């Protein structure tokens, strides 16, 4: 009992660090994201420690390096040169010209036009072809044999040039402790900074996991990490070869990415609740995973508790005969609040905002392996997003993404893809297509 | 049991998570004529104040912007008066902002064409029909617009272009030009009858996202902006306030405000020495000395209004004042009126002293201009409020009852 009390105390009293999904199991194949947010069924739960020299080390260090090369059209932004409407980031999709798995774009330079904080991070390359060091990731995991506890941290170094100087960041993306209190149940409690519980795309956040290079057009609403507590529970229904899972969290900011809502402090004093109810069918020939997600709470880019945000989403994954289909739909509404604060700075107004969007991705792993070539995957994705700020022209954009991924040995991944961004309605047509590639070394 | 305790303890700790809230910074809020109409439609009385917590005692009443809705749903913009360089002027209010550090000019695209190569530009279809890019429901809506002329082929159908996306995607030559103040107005909102206010304001229609919208064209050169940021430059207006016996700050809309000078380059100089400058004003309050008095004829509506505002002790009158003097000075604040109750003599003792004369220091010192405020008041009492307004000076009000419409500047096209 004392052990448990100490564990709980550590979880919560130290919960101001930041963190995400625990890679208890080795990374799943890139196009086969088997790892649920809390893949307890892939672990052996709590078992007594192995005594003696054969005991595995409780500490493991993993990570990856993501080196990129990208070229965006135009000036690397989605801003139309002749458009003078304000804010510049309200009438276009600033997240469209993404170049890496973090969703960073080639540029967010508005050339002096006022922006109101609806922006992604930028690698500052504009329309130039450039090599990039997207991410240097270091994961530490400590799982003592003497306790049903796992402590995980993911620290990332993000070398960046902003166009006006060095903008390199050291970012604590995840830092949490997870407790499995019941030996016989797939039940886990976690506190700290951890991954989203909304939808499925957050499972692909990391470059060494994601099938392609860039996130979808709706990833900004569902893939962010935040600080808080979460609970995961899964029930296996063996006669039906099925399982039902529930993953819920209470965090500072919900699941928006950090450039839109800061996760490291609650600006309202009230948590954001989120959750996903999932169903899995696991047969020998086909795997199906379905989920429904929801989010509700105050938007964490301003200080008013009454300015709420709510979202729901549906997701599906099907794997059959080497073909992998991922699809997700997201619906988000944000109420008007006070002055806006994001990780990118302070802005005068948090406008009411609405979005509906989703994506469908198909990947096919060619059924051969030759020497160092372990896997060759081709993939395509279609994204569509319809969004508007209150009183502002609604915009509809879509994107076709096509690419190829090559896995060499177990440690190197090469990916290349092309993003064809289109402005279908509202937003002015701009040249913002992107070619990008990624070379990922894992250890 | 132990596991259950673990879960319970965990849940309790989550529940104990901070749910308190520190004071939130004030939210920016914009009221347009659409909002005023919606408030009326929702049952709000004309006395309902907006921007009530933004530094101006009493806020801004709805009926100071437009009249309550008539049975057919229509309303009329309210005419108010202010002092500008000693000249009484009439103005209309179309927008009120609270807690906006700044507002921005937005573009309005106007399709133009040439009947022949090298010929003069003319409005497509012969009508100025601007294409707006931001609607009135947006927090970034602005009545301050930069006209961007889009030169389109001569055979373009008059209503073929109805959205900013069409203009920008069309690749037409774009020529940014003058700034115009053109607030969008809902259906049913009318200008005051021309007999009351012979203004040069022109109603018009344009497009917003493919939909026809109505607007009022107050003309060009009413404001200036920072060309690097498109931030509209603001001018001050001063609301005169009194401190009551209990220390409360008292103000009344029946005391005309005083317009400060606009930024260089804004406005036009109408005849008579008045000014029609910046349409974008920030409200400042200034406390006038307790010995000052508002000139109000006993038994007048003005006196009743001031009494209702708790300002009865701060009114005064010069017995024997002429009708012209009453028309000229009613609502105006004199700094040296005297106080018969205290046995203090002053310019209200004798009607011949009411008209100010530089040669006679006993004559009234009136507050009717920014210069008079600066020369005669302790401006350390000045408070900058969080309220800005779009006030369009439309007419000059002469003491003899004549109303002169402020002339429009020369059209650039």
Coordinates of N, CA and C in Angstrom, one line a residue, chain A residues 58-268:
Chain A
X58 N 15.9 -1.8 -16.2 CA 14.7 -1.1 -16.1 C 14.7 0.2 -16.9
X59 N 15.9 0.6 -17.4 CA 16.0 1.9 -18.1 C 16.3 1.6 -19.5
X60 N 15.6 2.2 -20.4 CA 15.9 2.1 -21.9 C 15.9 3.5 -22.5
X61 N 16.8 3.6 -23.5 CA 17.0 4.9 -24.2 C 16.7 4.7 -25.6
X62 N 15.8 5.3 -26.2 CA 15.4 5.2 -27.6 C 15.4 6.6 -28.2
X63 N 15.2 6.6 -29.5 CA 15.1 7.9 -30.1 C 15.2 7.8 -31.6
X64 N 15.3 8.9 -32.2 CA 15.5 9.0 -33.7 C 16.0 10.3 -34.1
X65 N 16.5 10.3 -35.3 CA 16.9 11.6 -35.9 C 16.1 11.7 -37.3
X66 N 15.5 12.8 -37.5 CA 14.7 13.0 -38.7 C 15.4 14.1 -39.5
X67 N 16.0 13.7 -40.6 CA 16.6 14.7 -41.5 C 15.7 14.9 -42.7
X68 N 15.4 16.1 -43.1 CA 14.5 16.3 -44.2 C 15.1 17.1 -45.3
X69 N 14.4 17.1 -46.4 CA 14.7 18.0 -47.5 C 13.4 18.3 -48.2
X70 N 13.2 19.6 -48.3 CA 11.8 20.1 -48.7 C 11.9 21.3 -49.6
X71 N 10.9 21.4 -50.5 CA 10.8 22.6 -51.3 C 9.3 22.9 -51.5
X72 N 9.0 24.1 -51.1 CA 7.6 24.6 -51.2 C 7.5 25.5 -52.4
X73 N 6.3 25.6 -53.0 CA 6.1 26.5 -54.1 C 6.0 28.0 -53.5
X74 N 6.0 28.9 -54.4 CA 5.8 30.3 -54.0 C 6.7 30.8 -52.9
X75 N 6.2 31.5 -51.9 CA 7.0 31.9 -50.8 C 7.0 31.0 -49.6
X76 N 6.4 29.8 -49.8 CA 6.3 28.9 -48.7 C 5.2 29.1 -47.8
X77 N 4.3 30.0 -48.0 CA 3.1 30.3 -47.2 C 1.9 30.0 -48.0
X78 N 0.7 30.2 -47.4 CA -0.5 30.2 -48.1 C -1.1 31.6 -48.3
X79 N -0.3 32.6 -48.0 CA -0.8 34.0 -48.1 C -0.7 34.4 -49.6
X80 N -1.9 35.0 -50.1 CA -1.9 35.4 -51.5 C -1.2 36.8 -51.5
X81 N -0.3 37.0 -52.5 CA 0.5 38.2 -52.5 C -0.4 39.5 -52.5
X82 N -1.5 39.5 -53.2 CA -2.3 40.7 -53.4 C -3.4 40.9 -52.3
X83 N -3.5 39.9 -51.5 CA -4.6 40.0 -50.5 C -4.1 40.8 -49.3
X84 N -4.9 41.8 -49.0 CA -4.6 42.7 -47.8 C -5.6 42.6 -46.7
X85 N -6.5 41.6 -46.8 CA -7.4 41.5 -45.7 C -6.7 41.1 -44.4
X86 N -7.3 41.4 -43.3 CA -6.7 41.2 -42.0 C -7.7 40.5 -41.1
X87 N -7.2 39.5 -40.3 CA -5.9 39.0 -40.1 C -5.5 38.2 -41.3
X88 N -4.2 38.1 -41.6 CA -3.8 37.4 -42.8 C -4.0 35.9 -42.7
X89 N -4.1 35.4 -41.4 CA -4.2 34.0 -41.2 C -5.6 33.5 -41.0
X90 N -6.6 34.4 -41.3 CA -8.0 34.0 -41.1 C -8.6 33.5 -42.4
X91 N -8.1 34.0 -43.5 CA -8.8 33.6 -44.8 C -8.0 32.6 -45.6
X92 N -7.0 32.0 -45.1 CA -6.2 31.0 -45.8 C -5.9 29.9 -44.8
X93 N -5.4 28.8 -45.4 CA -4.9 27.7 -44.5 C -3.4 27.7 -44.3
X94 N -3.0 28.3 -43.2 CA -1.6 28.5 -43.0 C -0.8 27.2 -42.8
X95 N -1.6 26.1 -42.4 CA -1.0 24.9 -42.1 C -0.7 24.0 -43.4
X96 N -1.2 24.5 -44.6 CA -1.2 23.6 -45.8 C 0.2 23.3 -46.2
X97 N 1.2 24.2 -46.3 CA 2.5 23.9 -46.8 C 3.4 23.2 -45.8
X98 N 2.9 22.1 -45.3 CA 3.7 21.4 -44.2 C 4.9 20.7 -44.9
X99 N 6.0 20.6 -44.1 CA 7.2 19.9 -44.6 C 7.7 18.8 -43.8
X100 N 7.2 18.6 -42.6 CA 7.7 17.5 -41.8 C 6.6 16.9 -40.9
X101 N 7.0 15.9 -40.1 CA 6.0 15.2 -39.3 C 5.4 16.0 -38.2
X102 N 6.1 17.0 -37.8 CA 5.6 17.9 -36.8 C 4.5 18.9 -37.3
X103 N 4.3 18.9 -38.6 CA 3.4 19.9 -39.2 C 4.0 21.2 -39.4
X104 N 5.3 21.4 -39.2 CA 5.9 22.7 -39.4 C 5.8 23.0 -40.9
X105 N 5.6 24.3 -41.2 CA 5.4 24.7 -42.6 C 6.7 25.4 -43.1
X106 N 6.7 25.6 -44.4 CA 7.9 26.2 -45.0 C 8.1 27.6 -44.5
X107 N 7.0 28.3 -44.3 CA 7.1 29.7 -43.9 C 5.7 30.2 -43.4
X108 N 5.8 31.1 -42.4 CA 4.6 31.8 -42.0 C 4.8 33.3 -42.1
X109 N 5.7 33.7 -42.9 CA 6.0 35.2 -43.1 C 4.9 35.9 -43.8
X110 N 4.2 36.8 -43.2 CA 3.0 37.5 -43.8 C 3.5 38.8 -44.3
X111 N 4.8 39.1 -44.3 CA 5.3 40.3 -44.9 C 4.6 41.6 -44.2
X112 N 4.5 41.5 -43.0 CA 4.0 42.7 -42.2 C 2.5 42.7 -42.0
X113 N 1.8 41.9 -42.7 CA 0.3 41.9 -42.5 C 0.1 41.3 -41.1
X114 N -0.9 41.9 -40.4 CA -1.2 41.4 -39.1 C -1.8 40.0 -39.1
X115 N -1.3 39.2 -38.2 CA -1.8 37.8 -38.0 C -2.3 37.7 -36.6
X116 N -3.3 36.8 -36.4 CA -3.9 36.7 -35.1 C -3.7 35.3 -34.5
X117 N -2.6 34.7 -34.7 CA -2.2 33.5 -33.9 C -2.8 32.2 -34.4
X118 N -3.4 32.1 -35.6 CA -3.8 30.8 -36.1 C -2.7 30.3 -37.1
X119 N -1.6 29.9 -36.5 CA -0.4 29.7 -37.2 C 0.3 28.4 -36.7
X120 N 0.9 27.7 -37.6 CA 1.8 26.5 -37.2 C 3.2 27.0 -36.9
X121 N 4.0 26.1 -36.5 CA 5.4 26.4 -36.4 C 6.0 26.5 -37.9
X122 N 7.1 27.2 -38.0 CA 7.7 27.3 -39.3 C 9.2 26.9 -39.3
X123 N 9.6 26.3 -40.4 CA 11.0 26.1 -40.6 C 11.8 27.2 -41.2
X124 N 11.0 28.2 -41.7 CA 11.7 29.4 -42.2 C 12.4 29.3 -43.5
X125 N 12.0 28.4 -44.3 CA 12.8 28.2 -45.6 C 12.1 29.0 -46.7
X126 N 10.9 29.4 -46.5 CA 10.2 30.1 -47.6 C 10.0 29.2 -48.8
X127 N 10.3 29.7 -50.0 CA 10.2 28.9 -51.2 C 11.5 28.2 -51.6
X128 N 12.5 28.2 -50.8 CA 13.7 27.7 -51.1 C 13.8 26.2 -50.8
X129 N 14.5 25.4 -51.6 CA 14.8 24.0 -51.3 C 15.8 24.0 -50.2
X130 N 15.6 23.2 -49.2 CA 16.5 23.2 -48.1 C 16.5 21.9 -47.4
X131 N 17.7 21.6 -46.9 CA 17.9 20.5 -46.0 C 17.4 20.9 -44.6
X132 N 16.9 20.0 -43.8 CA 16.4 20.3 -42.5 C 16.7 19.2 -41.5
X133 N 17.0 19.6 -40.3 CA 17.1 18.7 -39.2 C 15.8 18.8 -38.5
X134 N 14.8 18.0 -38.9 CA 13.5 18.2 -38.3 C 13.4 17.9 -36.8
X135 N 14.0 16.8 -36.4 CA 13.8 16.4 -35.0 C 15.0 15.6 -34.6
X136 N 15.6 15.9 -33.4 CA 16.4 14.9 -32.7 C 15.7 14.5 -31.5
X137 N 15.3 13.3 -31.5 CA 14.4 12.8 -30.4 C 15.1 11.8 -29.5
X138 N 14.9 12.0 -28.2 CA 15.5 11.1 -27.2 C 14.4 10.7 -26.2
X139 N 14.2 9.4 -26.2 CA 13.2 8.9 -25.3 C 13.8 8.1 -24.1
X140 N 13.4 8.4 -23.0 CA 13.9 7.6 -21.8 C 12.7 6.9 -21.2
X141 N 12.9 5.7 -20.9 CA 11.8 4.9 -20.2 C 12.4 4.2 -19.1
X142 N 11.7 4.3 -18.0 CA 12.2 3.6 -16.7 C 11.0 2.8 -16.2
X143 N 11.2 1.5 -16.2 CA 10.1 0.6 -15.7 C 10.7 -0.3 -14.6
X144 N 10.7 0.1 -13.4 CA 11.3 -0.7 -12.3 C 10.5 -2.1 -12.2
X145 N 11.3 -3.1 -11.9 CA 10.7 -4.4 -11.7 C 9.9 -4.5 -10.4
X146 N 10.2 -3.6 -9.5 CA 9.6 -3.6 -8.2 C 8.2 -2.9 -8.1
X147 N 7.8 -2.3 -9.2 CA 6.5 -1.5 -9.1 C 5.8 -1.6 -10.4
X148 N 4.4 -1.5 -10.4 CA 3.7 -1.5 -11.6 C 3.6 -0.1 -12.2
X149 N 4.8 0.4 -12.4 CA 4.9 1.8 -12.8 C 5.9 2.0 -14.0
X150 N 5.6 2.8 -14.8 CA 6.5 3.2 -15.9 C 6.6 4.7 -16.0
X151 N 7.8 5.1 -16.1 CA 8.1 6.6 -16.2 C 8.7 6.8 -17.6
X152 N 8.2 7.8 -18.3 CA 8.6 8.0 -19.7 C 8.8 9.5 -20.0
X153 N 9.8 9.8 -20.7 CA 10.0 11.1 -21.2 C 10.5 11.2 -22.6
X154 N 10.0 12.1 -23.3 CA 10.4 12.3 -24.7 C 10.8 13.8 -24.9
X155 N 12.1 14.0 -25.1 CA 12.7 15.3 -25.2 C 13.2 15.5 -26.7
X156 N 12.8 16.6 -27.3 CA 13.1 16.7 -28.7 C 13.9 18.0 -28.9
X157 N 15.0 18.0 -29.7 CA 15.7 19.1 -30.1 C 15.3 19.5 -31.5
X158 N 14.9 20.7 -31.7 CA 14.3 21.2 -32.9 C 15.1 22.3 -33.5
X159 N 16.2 22.1 -34.2 CA 17.0 23.2 -34.8 C 16.2 23.9 -35.8
X160 N 16.1 25.2 -35.6 CA 15.3 26.0 -36.6 C 15.9 27.3 -36.9
X161 N 15.7 27.8 -38.0 CA 16.1 29.2 -38.4 C 14.8 29.9 -38.7
X162 N 14.6 31.0 -38.1 CA 13.3 31.7 -38.2 C 13.2 32.7 -39.4
X163 N 14.4 33.0 -40.0 CA 14.4 34.0 -41.0 C 15.0 35.3 -40.4
X164 N 15.0 35.4 -39.1 CA 15.6 36.6 -38.5 C 16.6 36.1 -37.4
X165 N 16.9 34.9 -37.4 CA 17.8 34.4 -36.4 C 17.5 33.0 -36.0
X166 N 18.3 32.5 -35.0 CA 18.1 31.1 -34.5 C 16.9 31.0 -33.7
X167 N 16.1 30.0 -34.0 CA 14.9 29.7 -33.3 C 14.9 28.3 -32.7
X168 N 16.0 27.7 -32.5 CA 16.1 26.3 -32.0 C 15.4 26.2 -30.7
X169 N 14.7 25.1 -30.5 CA 14.0 24.8 -29.2 C 14.4 23.5 -28.7
X170 N 14.4 23.4 -27.4 CA 14.4 22.1 -26.7 C 13.0 21.9 -26.2
X171 N 12.4 20.8 -26.7 CA 10.9 20.7 -26.4 C 10.7 19.4 -25.6
X172 N 10.1 19.5 -24.5 CA 9.6 18.3 -23.7 C 8.3 17.9 -24.2
X173 N 8.2 17.0 -25.1 CA 7.0 16.6 -25.7 C 6.1 15.7 -24.8
X174 N 6.8 14.9 -24.1 CA 6.1 14.0 -23.2 C 6.9 13.8 -21.9
X175 N 6.2 13.6 -20.8 CA 6.9 13.3 -19.6 C 5.8 12.9 -18.6
X176 N 5.7 11.6 -18.4 CA 4.6 11.1 -17.5 C 5.0 9.8 -16.8
X177 N 4.2 9.6 -15.8 CA 4.3 8.3 -15.1 C 3.0 7.6 -15.3
X178 N 3.0 6.3 -15.4 CA 1.8 5.5 -15.7 C 1.8 4.3 -14.7
X179 N 0.6 4.2 -14.1 CA 0.4 3.2 -13.1 C -0.6 2.2 -13.5
X180 N -0.3 0.9 -13.4 CA -1.2 -0.2 -13.7 C -1.7 -0.8 -12.4
X181 N -2.7 -0.3 -11.8 CA -3.1 -0.7 -10.4 C -3.6 -2.1 -10.3
X182 N -4.3 -2.7 -11.3 CA -4.8 -4.0 -11.2 C -4.0 -5.0 -12.1
X183 N -3.6 -6.0 -11.4 CA -2.7 -6.9 -12.1 C -3.4 -7.6 -13.2
X184 N -4.7 -7.8 -13.1 CA -5.4 -8.6 -14.0 C -6.2 -7.8 -15.1
X185 N -6.1 -6.5 -15.0 CA -6.9 -5.7 -15.9 C -6.1 -4.9 -16.8
X186 N -6.6 -4.6 -18.0 CA -6.0 -3.6 -18.9 C -6.5 -2.2 -18.5
X187 N -5.9 -1.8 -17.4 CA -6.4 -0.5 -16.8 C -5.2 0.3 -16.4
X188 N -5.1 1.5 -16.8 CA -3.9 2.3 -16.5 C -4.3 3.7 -16.2
X189 N -3.5 4.3 -15.3 CA -3.7 5.7 -15.0 C -2.4 6.4 -15.2
X190 N -2.5 7.6 -15.8 CA -1.2 8.3 -16.1 C -1.4 9.7 -15.8
X191 N -0.3 10.4 -15.4 CA -0.3 11.8 -15.1 C 1.0 12.4 -15.6
X192 N 0.9 13.6 -16.1 CA 2.1 14.2 -16.7 C 1.7 14.9 -18.0
X193 N 2.7 14.9 -18.9 CA 2.4 15.4 -20.2 C 2.4 14.2 -21.2
X194 N 1.3 14.0 -21.9 CA 1.2 12.8 -22.7 C 0.4 13.2 -24.0
X195 N 0.3 12.1 -24.8 CA -0.3 12.3 -26.1 C -1.8 12.5 -26.0
X196 N -2.4 12.9 -27.1 CA -3.8 13.1 -27.2 C -4.5 11.7 -27.0
X197 N -5.8 11.8 -26.7 CA -6.6 10.6 -26.6 C -7.7 10.7 -27.7
X198 N -7.6 11.7 -28.5 CA -8.7 12.0 -29.5 C -8.3 11.4 -30.9
X199 N -9.2 10.6 -31.4 CA -8.9 10.1 -32.8 C -7.8 9.1 -32.8
X200 N -7.2 9.1 -34.0 CA -6.1 8.1 -34.2 C -4.8 8.7 -34.8
X201 N -4.9 9.9 -35.3 CA -3.7 10.4 -36.0 C -2.5 10.7 -35.0
X202 N -2.8 11.0 -33.8 CA -1.7 11.2 -32.8 C -0.8 10.0 -32.7
X203 N -1.3 8.8 -33.0 CA -0.5 7.6 -33.0 C 0.7 7.7 -34.0
X204 N 0.5 8.5 -35.0 CA 1.5 8.7 -36.0 C 2.3 10.0 -35.9
X205 N 2.3 10.6 -34.7 CA 3.0 11.8 -34.6 C 4.5 11.8 -34.9
X206 N 5.1 10.7 -34.5 CA 6.6 10.7 -34.6 C 7.0 10.3 -36.0
X207 N 8.1 10.9 -36.5 CA 8.5 10.6 -37.8 C 8.9 9.1 -38.0
X208 N 9.3 8.5 -37.0 CA 9.7 7.0 -37.1 C 8.5 6.1 -37.0
X209 N 7.4 6.7 -36.8 CA 6.1 5.9 -36.8 C 5.3 6.2 -38.0
X210 N 5.1 7.4 -38.4 CA 4.2 7.9 -39.4 C 4.5 7.2 -40.7
X211 N 3.5 6.8 -41.4 CA 3.6 6.2 -42.7 C 4.3 7.2 -43.7
X212 N 3.7 8.4 -43.8 CA 4.2 9.4 -44.7 C 5.1 10.4 -43.9
X213 N 5.2 11.6 -44.5 CA 6.0 12.6 -43.9 C 5.1 13.6 -43.1
X214 N 4.1 14.1 -43.7 CA 3.4 15.2 -43.1 C 2.0 14.8 -42.5
X215 N 1.6 15.5 -41.5 CA 0.3 15.2 -40.9 C -0.9 15.7 -41.8
X216 N -2.1 15.3 -41.5 CA -3.2 15.7 -42.3 C -3.6 17.2 -42.0
X217 N -4.6 17.7 -42.7 CA -5.1 19.1 -42.5 C -5.9 19.2 -41.3
X218 N -6.3 18.1 -40.6 CA -7.0 18.3 -39.4 C -6.2 17.8 -38.2
X219 N -4.9 17.5 -38.4 CA -4.1 17.0 -37.3 C -3.9 18.1 -36.2
X220 N -4.0 19.4 -36.6 CA -3.8 20.4 -35.7 C -4.8 20.4 -34.5
X221 N -5.9 19.8 -34.7 CA -7.0 19.8 -33.7 C -7.0 18.5 -32.8
X222 N -6.2 17.5 -33.2 CA -6.3 16.2 -32.6 C -5.0 15.6 -32.1
X223 N -3.9 16.2 -32.5 CA -2.7 15.5 -32.2 C -1.8 16.1 -31.2
X224 N -2.2 17.2 -30.5 CA -1.4 17.8 -29.5 C -1.2 17.1 -28.2
X225 N -0.1 17.3 -27.6 CA 0.1 16.8 -26.2 C -0.4 17.8 -25.2
X226 N -0.6 17.3 -24.0 CA -1.0 18.3 -23.0 C -0.7 17.7 -21.6
X227 N -0.8 18.5 -20.6 CA -0.5 18.1 -19.2 C -1.8 17.8 -18.5
X228 N -1.8 16.7 -17.8 CA -3.0 16.4 -17.0 C -2.9 14.9 -16.6
X229 N -4.1 14.3 -16.5 CA -4.2 12.9 -16.1 C -5.1 12.2 -17.1
X230 N -4.8 10.9 -17.2 CA -5.7 10.2 -18.1 C -5.9 8.7 -17.6
X231 N -6.9 8.1 -18.2 CA -7.3 6.8 -17.8 C -7.5 6.0 -19.0
X232 N -7.0 4.7 -19.0 CA -7.3 3.8 -20.1 C -7.8 2.5 -19.6
X233 N -8.8 2.0 -20.3 CA -9.4 0.7 -19.9 C -9.8 0.0 -21.1
X234 N -9.4 -1.3 -21.2 CA -9.9 -2.1 -22.3 C -10.3 -3.5 -21.8
X235 N -11.4 -3.9 -22.4 CA -12.0 -5.2 -22.1 C -11.9 -6.1 -23.4
X236 N -11.3 -7.2 -23.2 CA -11.3 -8.2 -24.4 C -12.5 -9.0 -24.4
X237 N -13.1 -9.2 -25.5 CA -14.3 -10.1 -25.7 C -13.8 -11.2 -26.6
X238 N -13.2 -12.2 -26.0 CA -12.5 -13.3 -26.8 C -13.5 -14.0 -27.7
X239 N -14.7 -14.4 -27.3 CA -15.5 -15.1 -28.2 C -15.8 -14.4 -29.6
X240 N -15.8 -13.1 -29.5 CA -16.0 -12.3 -30.7 C -14.7 -11.8 -31.3
X241 N -13.6 -12.2 -30.8 CA -12.3 -11.7 -31.3 C -12.3 -10.2 -31.3
X242 N -12.9 -9.6 -30.3 CA -13.1 -8.2 -30.2 C -12.6 -7.6 -28.9
X243 N -12.5 -6.3 -28.9 CA -12.2 -5.6 -27.6 C -12.9 -4.2 -27.7
X244 N -13.2 -3.7 -26.5 CA -13.7 -2.4 -26.4 C -12.8 -1.6 -25.4
X245 N -12.5 -0.4 -25.8 CA -11.6 0.4 -25.0 C -12.1 1.8 -24.7
X246 N -11.7 2.3 -23.6 CA -12.0 3.7 -23.3 C -10.8 4.4 -22.9
X247 N -10.6 5.6 -23.4 CA -9.4 6.4 -23.1 C -9.8 7.8 -22.8
X248 N -9.7 8.3 -21.6 CA -10.2 9.6 -21.3 C -9.1 10.4 -20.6
X249 N -9.2 11.7 -20.7 CA -8.2 12.6 -20.1 C -8.8 13.9 -19.6
X250 N -8.1 14.5 -18.7 CA -8.4 15.8 -18.2 C -7.1 16.6 -18.3
X251 N -7.0 17.6 -19.2 CA -5.7 18.3 -19.4 C -5.9 19.8 -19.4
X252 N -4.8 20.4 -19.5 CA -4.8 21.9 -19.6 C -5.4 22.4 -20.9
X253 N -5.1 21.7 -22.0 CA -5.5 22.3 -23.3 C -6.2 21.4 -24.2
X254 N -6.5 20.2 -23.9 CA -7.1 19.3 -24.8 C -6.1 18.8 -25.9
X255 N -6.5 18.7 -27.1 CA -5.7 18.0 -28.1 C -5.3 18.9 -29.3
X256 N -5.4 20.2 -29.1 CA -4.9 21.1 -30.2 C -3.3 21.1 -30.1
X257 N -2.7 21.4 -31.2 CA -1.2 21.4 -31.2 C -0.8 22.6 -30.4
X258 N 0.4 22.6 -30.0 CA 0.9 23.6 -29.0 C 1.0 25.0 -29.7
X259 N 1.1 25.1 -31.0 CA 1.2 26.4 -31.6 C -0.2 27.1 -31.5
X260 N -1.2 26.3 -31.3 CA -2.6 26.9 -31.2 C -3.1 27.1 -29.8
X261 N -2.7 26.1 -28.9 CA -3.1 26.2 -27.5 C -2.0 25.8 -26.7
X262 N -1.5 26.6 -25.8 CA -0.3 26.2 -25.0 C -0.7 25.1 -24.0
X263 N 0.0 24.0 -24.0 CA -0.3 22.9 -23.1 C 0.3 23.0 -21.7
X264 N 1.3 23.9 -21.6 CA 2.1 23.8 -20.3 C 1.5 24.6 -19.2
X265 N 0.4 25.2 -19.4 CA -0.2 25.9 -18.2 C -1.7 26.1 -18.6
X266 N -2.6 26.0 -17.6 CA -4.0 26.2 -17.8 C -4.2 27.7 -17.7
X267 N -4.7 28.3 -18.8 CA -5.0 29.8 -18.8 C -6.4 30.1 -18.2
X268 N -7.2 29.1 -18.0 CA -8.5 29.3 -17.5 C -8.7 28.8 -16.1

